[in-house]
Amino acid sequence: MKNYIYIIAFLLCLIMGCNSSKSTVSSPEKTLTIKNDSIQITQKPVRITNDTIRIANDSLQYEVIIIDPGFSTWLVSMSQPRGYHSLSYLEIKNQIYVNEWNNRVLQPQRYNPNLYEMTINYEPQIHYGYEVNYLIYNYMIYFQNTFKQKLNGYVPTR
């Protein structure tokens, strides 16, 4: 009976100790706007709340929402810093990764439909900017390393 009390007390302490607080982190995003042959760069915040990363730009009518427990922590601790890869490198890799991702979404009998739930609408002719391409690229690396998937070619381990 005494052992049961110790086990219950231990489990309660474990449950209470695992409850972590969630915080909001903002980091700057540079947005490129072209008006009448002039280029304007503005700062917009990227919101990271409860492992959800959301980037929106109403003028281009796109929105990126990444909801994956652990991604924001991985992004801060494991990803290469912003500026490490060029924009053209990120765009090329994202095209490759997104095309393979979308192919796997369309083949639920072959690939796990719990991993590949919905297609990603990534159009190469649209200039999404560095921050969007950086986050998509890093999510693809995170996804491949976390779930032991290989979308295409070499996957850097981090």
mmCIF file with all atom_site columns, C-alpha atoms in Angstrom:
data_model
loop_
_atom_site.group_PDB
_atom_site.id
_atom_site.type_symbol
_atom_site.label_atom_id
_atom_site.label_alt_id
_atom_site.label_comp_id
_atom_site.label_asym_id
_atom_site.label_entity_id
_atom_site.label_seq_id
_atom_site.pdbx_PDB_ins_code
_atom_site.Cartn_x
_atom_site.Cartn_y
_atom_site.Cartn_z
_atom_site.occupancy
_atom_site.B_iso_or_equiv
_atom_site.pdbx_formal_charge
_atom_site.auth_seq_id
_atom_site.auth_comp_id
_atom_site.auth_asym_id
_atom_site.auth_atom_id
_atom_site.pdbx_PDB_model_num
ATOM 1   C CA . MET A 1 1   ? 0.000  0.000  0.000   1.00 0.00 ? 1   MET A CA 1
ATOM 2   C CA . LYS A 1 2   ? 2.862  2.315  0.876   1.00 0.00 ? 2   LYS A CA 1
ATOM 3   C CA . ASN A 1 3   ? 4.417  1.733  -2.565  1.00 0.00 ? 3   ASN A CA 1
ATOM 4   C CA . TYR A 1 4   ? 1.171  2.757  -4.283  1.00 0.00 ? 4   TYR A CA 1
ATOM 5   C CA . ILE A 1 5   ? 1.188  6.087  -2.457  1.00 0.00 ? 5   ILE A CA 1
ATOM 6   C CA . TYR A 1 6   ? 4.781  6.726  -3.590  1.00 0.00 ? 6   TYR A CA 1
ATOM 7   C CA . ILE A 1 7   ? 3.939  5.800  -7.178  1.00 0.00 ? 7   ILE A CA 1
ATOM 8   C CA . ILE A 1 8   ? 0.856  8.051  -7.232  1.00 0.00 ? 8   ILE A CA 1
ATOM 9   C CA . ALA A 1 9   ? 2.826  10.927 -5.677  1.00 0.00 ? 9   ALA A CA 1
ATOM 10  C CA . PHE A 1 10  ? 5.592  10.446 -8.255  1.00 0.00 ? 10  PHE A CA 1
ATOM 11  C CA . LEU A 1 11  ? 3.119  10.450 -11.152 1.00 0.00 ? 11  LEU A CA 1
ATOM 12  C CA . LEU A 1 12  ? 1.425  13.605 -9.869  1.00 0.00 ? 12  LEU A CA 1
ATOM 13  C CA . CYS A 1 13  ? 4.783  15.363 -9.566  1.00 0.00 ? 13  CYS A CA 1
ATOM 14  C CA . LEU A 1 14  ? 5.704  14.195 -13.064 1.00 0.00 ? 14  LEU A CA 1
ATOM 15  C CA . ILE A 1 15  ? 2.438  15.457 -14.557 1.00 0.00 ? 15  ILE A CA 1
ATOM 16  C CA . MET A 1 16  ? 2.674  18.809 -12.804 1.00 0.00 ? 16  MET A CA 1
ATOM 17  C CA . GLY A 1 17  ? 6.337  19.202 -13.767 1.00 0.00 ? 17  GLY A CA 1
ATOM 18  C CA . CYS A 1 18  ? 5.666  18.547 -17.450 1.00 0.00 ? 18  CYS A CA 1
ATOM 19  C CA . ASN A 1 19  ? 3.247  21.453 -17.784 1.00 0.00 ? 19  ASN A CA 1
ATOM 20  C CA . SER A 1 20  ? 5.390  24.051 -19.531 1.00 0.00 ? 20  SER A CA 1
ATOM 21  C CA . SER A 1 21  ? 4.448  27.629 -20.215 1.00 0.00 ? 21  SER A CA 1
ATOM 22  C CA . LYS A 1 22  ? 4.009  28.803 -23.767 1.00 0.00 ? 22  LYS A CA 1
ATOM 23  C CA . SER A 1 23  ? 5.386  32.094 -24.967 1.00 0.00 ? 23  SER A CA 1
ATOM 24  C CA . THR A 1 24  ? 5.197  34.303 -28.010 1.00 0.00 ? 24  THR A CA 1
ATOM 25  C CA . VAL A 1 25  ? 8.368  35.194 -29.878 1.00 0.00 ? 25  VAL A CA 1
ATOM 26  C CA . SER A 1 26  ? 8.563  37.770 -32.633 1.00 0.00 ? 26  SER A CA 1
ATOM 27  C CA . SER A 1 27  ? 11.328 38.009 -35.155 1.00 0.00 ? 27  SER A CA 1
ATOM 28  C CA . PRO A 1 28  ? 11.579 40.507 -37.987 1.00 0.00 ? 28  PRO A CA 1
ATOM 29  C CA . GLU A 1 29  ? 10.610 39.675 -41.542 1.00 0.00 ? 29  GLU A CA 1
ATOM 30  C CA . LYS A 1 30  ? 11.638 41.831 -44.456 1.00 0.00 ? 30  LYS A CA 1
ATOM 31  C CA . THR A 1 31  ? 8.960  42.160 -47.093 1.00 0.00 ? 31  THR A CA 1
ATOM 32  C CA . LEU A 1 32  ? 9.788  43.349 -50.575 1.00 0.00 ? 32  LEU A CA 1
ATOM 33  C CA . THR A 1 33  ? 7.211  45.613 -52.191 1.00 0.00 ? 33  THR A CA 1
ATOM 34  C CA . ILE A 1 34  ? 7.551  46.949 -55.733 1.00 0.00 ? 34  ILE A CA 1
ATOM 35  C CA . LYS A 1 35  ? 5.516  50.048 -56.591 1.00 0.00 ? 35  LYS A CA 1
ATOM 36  C CA . ASN A 1 36  ? 5.980  52.161 -59.704 1.00 0.00 ? 36  ASN A CA 1
ATOM 37  C CA . ASP A 1 37  ? 9.491  50.816 -60.390 1.00 0.00 ? 37  ASP A CA 1
ATOM 38  C CA . SER A 1 38  ? 10.697 51.563 -56.860 1.00 0.00 ? 38  SER A CA 1
ATOM 39  C CA . ILE A 1 39  ? 11.562 48.947 -54.268 1.00 0.00 ? 39  ILE A CA 1
ATOM 40  C CA . GLN A 1 40  ? 10.391 49.310 -50.697 1.00 0.00 ? 40  GLN A CA 1
ATOM 41  C CA . ILE A 1 41  ? 11.462 46.997 -47.864 1.00 0.00 ? 41  ILE A CA 1
ATOM 42  C CA . THR A 1 42  ? 9.233  46.904 -44.801 1.00 0.00 ? 42  THR A CA 1
ATOM 43  C CA . GLN A 1 43  ? 9.515  44.987 -41.555 1.00 0.00 ? 43  GLN A CA 1
ATOM 44  C CA . LYS A 1 44  ? 6.729  42.596 -40.586 1.00 0.00 ? 44  LYS A CA 1
ATOM 45  C CA . PRO A 1 45  ? 6.754  40.334 -37.527 1.00 0.00 ? 45  PRO A CA 1
ATOM 46  C CA . VAL A 1 46  ? 6.753  36.590 -37.812 1.00 0.00 ? 46  VAL A CA 1
ATOM 47  C CA . ARG A 1 47  ? 4.622  35.285 -34.942 1.00 0.00 ? 47  ARG A CA 1
ATOM 48  C CA . ILE A 1 48  ? 5.643  32.110 -33.150 1.00 0.00 ? 48  ILE A CA 1
ATOM 49  C CA . THR A 1 49  ? 2.943  31.125 -30.679 1.00 0.00 ? 49  THR A CA 1
ATOM 50  C CA . ASN A 1 50  ? 2.541  27.703 -29.099 1.00 0.00 ? 50  ASN A CA 1
ATOM 51  C CA . ASP A 1 51  ? 4.587  25.982 -31.841 1.00 0.00 ? 51  ASP A CA 1
ATOM 52  C CA . THR A 1 52  ? 2.571  27.727 -34.542 1.00 0.00 ? 52  THR A CA 1
ATOM 53  C CA . ILE A 1 53  ? 4.363  29.915 -37.056 1.00 0.00 ? 53  ILE A CA 1
ATOM 54  C CA . ARG A 1 54  ? 2.212  32.207 -39.203 1.00 0.00 ? 54  ARG A CA 1
ATOM 55  C CA . ILE A 1 55  ? 3.355  34.492 -41.994 1.00 0.00 ? 55  ILE A CA 1
ATOM 56  C CA . ALA A 1 56  ? 0.785  36.491 -43.917 1.00 0.00 ? 56  ALA A CA 1
ATOM 57  C CA . ASN A 1 57  ? 0.977  39.101 -46.627 1.00 0.00 ? 57  ASN A CA 1
ATOM 58  C CA . ASP A 1 58  ? -2.381 40.437 -47.724 1.00 0.00 ? 58  ASP A CA 1
ATOM 59  C CA . SER A 1 59  ? -1.009 42.281 -50.762 1.00 0.00 ? 59  SER A CA 1
ATOM 60  C CA . LEU A 1 60  ? 0.313  39.040 -52.280 1.00 0.00 ? 60  LEU A CA 1
ATOM 61  C CA . GLN A 1 61  ? -2.597 37.054 -50.854 1.00 0.00 ? 61  GLN A CA 1
ATOM 62  C CA . TYR A 1 62  ? -0.572 34.271 -49.329 1.00 0.00 ? 62  TYR A CA 1
ATOM 63  C CA . GLU A 1 63  ? -0.362 32.808 -45.885 1.00 0.00 ? 63  GLU A CA 1
ATOM 64  C CA . VAL A 1 64  ? 1.958  30.211 -44.401 1.00 0.00 ? 64  VAL A CA 1
ATOM 65  C CA . ILE A 1 65  ? 0.902  28.495 -41.198 1.00 0.00 ? 65  ILE A CA 1
ATOM 66  C CA . ILE A 1 66  ? 3.168  25.838 -39.726 1.00 0.00 ? 66  ILE A CA 1
ATOM 67  C CA . ILE A 1 67  ? 1.596  23.916 -36.856 1.00 0.00 ? 67  ILE A CA 1
ATOM 68  C CA . ASP A 1 68  ? 3.953  21.234 -35.652 1.00 0.00 ? 68  ASP A CA 1
ATOM 69  C CA . PRO A 1 69  ? 4.950  20.636 -32.037 1.00 0.00 ? 69  PRO A CA 1
ATOM 70  C CA . GLY A 1 70  ? 8.670  21.115 -31.747 1.00 0.00 ? 70  GLY A CA 1
ATOM 71  C CA . PHE A 1 71  ? 9.304  22.965 -35.009 1.00 0.00 ? 71  PHE A CA 1
ATOM 72  C CA . SER A 1 72  ? 9.778  26.403 -33.466 1.00 0.00 ? 72  SER A CA 1
ATOM 73  C CA . THR A 1 73  ? 12.253 24.958 -30.953 1.00 0.00 ? 73  THR A CA 1
ATOM 74  C CA . TRP A 1 74  ? 14.070 23.115 -33.740 1.00 0.00 ? 74  TRP A CA 1
ATOM 75  C CA . LEU A 1 75  ? 14.127 26.278 -35.856 1.00 0.00 ? 75  LEU A CA 1
ATOM 76  C CA . VAL A 1 76  ? 15.821 28.254 -33.102 1.00 0.00 ? 76  VAL A CA 1
ATOM 77  C CA . SER A 1 77  ? 18.252 25.543 -32.039 1.00 0.00 ? 77  SER A CA 1
ATOM 78  C CA . MET A 1 78  ? 19.083 23.405 -35.084 1.00 0.00 ? 78  MET A CA 1
ATOM 79  C CA . SER A 1 79  ? 18.514 25.331 -38.312 1.00 0.00 ? 79  SER A CA 1
ATOM 80  C CA . GLN A 1 80  ? 21.160 27.246 -40.202 1.00 0.00 ? 80  GLN A CA 1
ATOM 81  C CA . PRO A 1 81  ? 20.987 30.997 -39.516 1.00 0.00 ? 81  PRO A CA 1
ATOM 82  C CA . ARG A 1 82  ? 19.121 33.336 -41.843 1.00 0.00 ? 82  ARG A CA 1
ATOM 83  C CA . GLY A 1 83  ? 21.389 34.360 -44.696 1.00 0.00 ? 83  GLY A CA 1
ATOM 84  C CA . TYR A 1 84  ? 23.300 31.064 -44.708 1.00 0.00 ? 84  TYR A CA 1
ATOM 85  C CA . HIS A 1 85  ? 21.605 29.980 -47.962 1.00 0.00 ? 85  HIS A CA 1
ATOM 86  C CA . SER A 1 86  ? 20.811 32.303 -50.847 1.00 0.00 ? 86  SER A CA 1
ATOM 87  C CA . LEU A 1 87  ? 17.226 33.021 -51.860 1.00 0.00 ? 87  LEU A CA 1
ATOM 88  C CA . SER A 1 88  ? 17.680 31.213 -55.180 1.00 0.00 ? 88  SER A CA 1
ATOM 89  C CA . TYR A 1 89  ? 18.980 28.095 -53.365 1.00 0.00 ? 89  TYR A CA 1
ATOM 90  C CA . LEU A 1 90  ? 15.971 28.097 -51.044 1.00 0.00 ? 90  LEU A CA 1
ATOM 91  C CA . GLU A 1 91  ? 13.534 28.576 -53.948 1.00 0.00 ? 91  GLU A CA 1
ATOM 92  C CA . ILE A 1 92  ? 15.040 25.683 -55.921 1.00 0.00 ? 92  ILE A CA 1
ATOM 93  C CA . LYS A 1 93  ? 15.062 23.333 -52.928 1.00 0.00 ? 93  LYS A CA 1
ATOM 94  C CA . ASN A 1 94  ? 11.501 24.324 -51.999 1.00 0.00 ? 94  ASN A CA 1
ATOM 95  C CA . GLN A 1 95  ? 10.281 23.564 -55.533 1.00 0.00 ? 95  GLN A CA 1
ATOM 96  C CA . ILE A 1 96  ? 11.835 20.107 -55.351 1.00 0.00 ? 96  ILE A CA 1
ATOM 97  C CA . TYR A 1 97  ? 10.580 19.353 -51.842 1.00 0.00 ? 97  TYR A CA 1
ATOM 98  C CA . VAL A 1 98  ? 7.065  20.720 -52.428 1.00 0.00 ? 98  VAL A CA 1
ATOM 99  C CA . ASN A 1 99  ? 6.658  18.813 -55.710 1.00 0.00 ? 99  ASN A CA 1
ATOM 100 C CA . GLU A 1 100 ? 7.602  15.552 -54.010 1.00 0.00 ? 100 GLU A CA 1
ATOM 101 C CA . TRP A 1 101 ? 5.396  16.391 -51.004 1.00 0.00 ? 101 TRP A CA 1
ATOM 102 C CA . ASN A 1 102 ? 2.386  17.013 -53.269 1.00 0.00 ? 102 ASN A CA 1
ATOM 103 C CA . ASN A 1 103 ? 3.057  13.762 -55.168 1.00 0.00 ? 103 ASN A CA 1
ATOM 104 C CA . ARG A 1 104 ? 2.964  11.882 -51.874 1.00 0.00 ? 104 ARG A CA 1
ATOM 105 C CA . VAL A 1 105 ? -0.280 13.552 -50.826 1.00 0.00 ? 105 VAL A CA 1
ATOM 106 C CA . LEU A 1 106 ? -1.864 12.209 -54.014 1.00 0.00 ? 106 LEU A CA 1
ATOM 107 C CA . GLN A 1 107 ? -0.705 8.641  -53.216 1.00 0.00 ? 107 GLN A CA 1
ATOM 108 C CA . PRO A 1 108 ? -2.204 7.840  -49.779 1.00 0.00 ? 108 PRO A CA 1
ATOM 109 C CA . GLN A 1 109 ? -2.062 4.101  -50.462 1.00 0.00 ? 109 GLN A CA 1
ATOM 110 C CA . ARG A 1 110 ? 1.724  4.304  -50.865 1.00 0.00 ? 110 ARG A CA 1
ATOM 111 C CA . TYR A 1 111 ? 2.675  7.032  -48.372 1.00 0.00 ? 111 TYR A CA 1
ATOM 112 C CA . ASN A 1 112 ? 1.381  7.599  -44.856 1.00 0.00 ? 112 ASN A CA 1
ATOM 113 C CA . PRO A 1 113 ? -1.676 9.903  -45.165 1.00 0.00 ? 113 PRO A CA 1
ATOM 114 C CA . ASN A 1 114 ? -1.137 11.005 -41.556 1.00 0.00 ? 114 ASN A CA 1
ATOM 115 C CA . LEU A 1 115 ? 2.188  12.558 -42.578 1.00 0.00 ? 115 LEU A CA 1
ATOM 116 C CA . TYR A 1 116 ? 1.100  13.971 -45.934 1.00 0.00 ? 116 TYR A CA 1
ATOM 117 C CA . GLU A 1 117 ? -2.331 15.399 -45.186 1.00 0.00 ? 117 GLU A CA 1
ATOM 118 C CA . MET A 1 118 ? -2.695 18.298 -47.621 1.00 0.00 ? 118 MET A CA 1
ATOM 119 C CA . THR A 1 119 ? -1.000 19.747 -50.650 1.00 0.00 ? 119 THR A CA 1
ATOM 120 C CA . ILE A 1 120 ? 1.201  22.823 -50.492 1.00 0.00 ? 120 ILE A CA 1
ATOM 121 C CA . ASN A 1 121 ? 0.348  25.567 -52.954 1.00 0.00 ? 121 ASN A CA 1
ATOM 122 C CA . TYR A 1 122 ? 3.844  26.852 -53.770 1.00 0.00 ? 122 TYR A CA 1
ATOM 123 C CA . GLU A 1 123 ? 4.088  28.597 -57.118 1.00 0.00 ? 123 GLU A CA 1
ATOM 124 C CA . PRO A 1 124 ? 7.647  29.186 -58.351 1.00 0.00 ? 124 PRO A CA 1
ATOM 125 C CA . GLN A 1 125 ? 6.736  32.290 -60.373 1.00 0.00 ? 125 GLN A CA 1
ATOM 126 C CA . ILE A 1 126 ? 5.604  34.143 -57.212 1.00 0.00 ? 126 ILE A CA 1
ATOM 127 C CA . HIS A 1 127 ? 8.289  35.961 -55.229 1.00 0.00 ? 127 HIS A CA 1
ATOM 128 C CA . TYR A 1 128 ? 7.501  34.976 -51.638 1.00 0.00 ? 128 TYR A CA 1
ATOM 129 C CA . GLY A 1 129 ? 10.576 36.593 -50.177 1.00 0.00 ? 129 GLY A CA 1
ATOM 130 C CA . TYR A 1 130 ? 13.431 35.233 -48.147 1.00 0.00 ? 130 TYR A CA 1
ATOM 131 C CA . GLU A 1 131 ? 11.584 34.642 -44.869 1.00 0.00 ? 131 GLU A CA 1
ATOM 132 C CA . VAL A 1 132 ? 8.818  32.486 -46.361 1.00 0.00 ? 132 VAL A CA 1
ATOM 133 C CA . ASN A 1 133 ? 11.283 30.422 -48.377 1.00 0.00 ? 133 ASN A CA 1
ATOM 134 C CA . TYR A 1 134 ? 13.553 30.100 -45.336 1.00 0.00 ? 134 TYR A CA 1
ATOM 135 C CA . LEU A 1 135 ? 10.727 28.777 -43.152 1.00 0.00 ? 135 LEU A CA 1
ATOM 136 C CA . ILE A 1 136 ? 9.383  26.376 -45.773 1.00 0.00 ? 136 ILE A CA 1
ATOM 137 C CA . TYR A 1 137 ? 12.876 25.008 -46.469 1.00 0.00 ? 137 TYR A CA 1
ATOM 138 C CA . ASN A 1 138 ? 13.630 24.544 -42.790 1.00 0.00 ? 138 ASN A CA 1
ATOM 139 C CA . TYR A 1 139 ? 10.278 22.897 -42.163 1.00 0.00 ? 139 TYR A CA 1
ATOM 140 C CA . MET A 1 140 ? 11.026 20.423 -44.948 1.00 0.00 ? 140 MET A CA 1
ATOM 141 C CA . ILE A 1 141 ? 14.420 19.627 -43.389 1.00 0.00 ? 141 ILE A CA 1
ATOM 142 C CA . TYR A 1 142 ? 12.812 19.327 -39.937 1.00 0.00 ? 142 TYR A CA 1
ATOM 143 C CA . PHE A 1 143 ? 10.069 17.071 -41.321 1.00 0.00 ? 143 PHE A CA 1
ATOM 144 C CA . GLN A 1 144 ? 12.488 14.772 -43.146 1.00 0.00 ? 144 GLN A CA 1
ATOM 145 C CA . ASN A 1 145 ? 14.801 14.394 -40.152 1.00 0.00 ? 145 ASN A CA 1
ATOM 146 C CA . THR A 1 146 ? 12.019 14.019 -37.577 1.00 0.00 ? 146 THR A CA 1
ATOM 147 C CA . PHE A 1 147 ? 9.886  11.504 -39.468 1.00 0.00 ? 147 PHE A CA 1
ATOM 148 C CA . LYS A 1 148 ? 12.752 9.712  -41.265 1.00 0.00 ? 148 LYS A CA 1
ATOM 149 C CA . GLN A 1 149 ? 11.459 10.666 -44.697 1.00 0.00 ? 149 GLN A CA 1
ATOM 150 C CA . LYS A 1 150 ? 13.511 11.526 -47.785 1.00 0.00 ? 150 LYS A CA 1
ATOM 151 C CA . LEU A 1 151 ? 11.651 13.798 -50.138 1.00 0.00 ? 151 LEU A CA 1
ATOM 152 C CA . ASN A 1 152 ? 14.403 14.138 -52.737 1.00 0.00 ? 152 ASN A CA 1
ATOM 153 C CA . GLY A 1 153 ? 18.188 14.075 -52.812 1.00 0.00 ? 153 GLY A CA 1
ATOM 154 C CA . TYR A 1 154 ? 20.508 14.798 -49.933 1.00 0.00 ? 154 TYR A CA 1
ATOM 155 C CA . VAL A 1 155 ? 18.880 15.752 -46.633 1.00 0.00 ? 155 VAL A CA 1
ATOM 156 C CA . PRO A 1 156 ? 21.159 17.606 -44.209 1.00 0.00 ? 156 PRO A CA 1
ATOM 157 C CA . THR A 1 157 ? 21.053 16.069 -40.749 1.00 0.00 ? 157 THR A CA 1
ATOM 158 C CA . ARG A 1 158 ? 20.693 18.494 -37.896 1.00 0.00 ? 158 ARG A CA 1
#
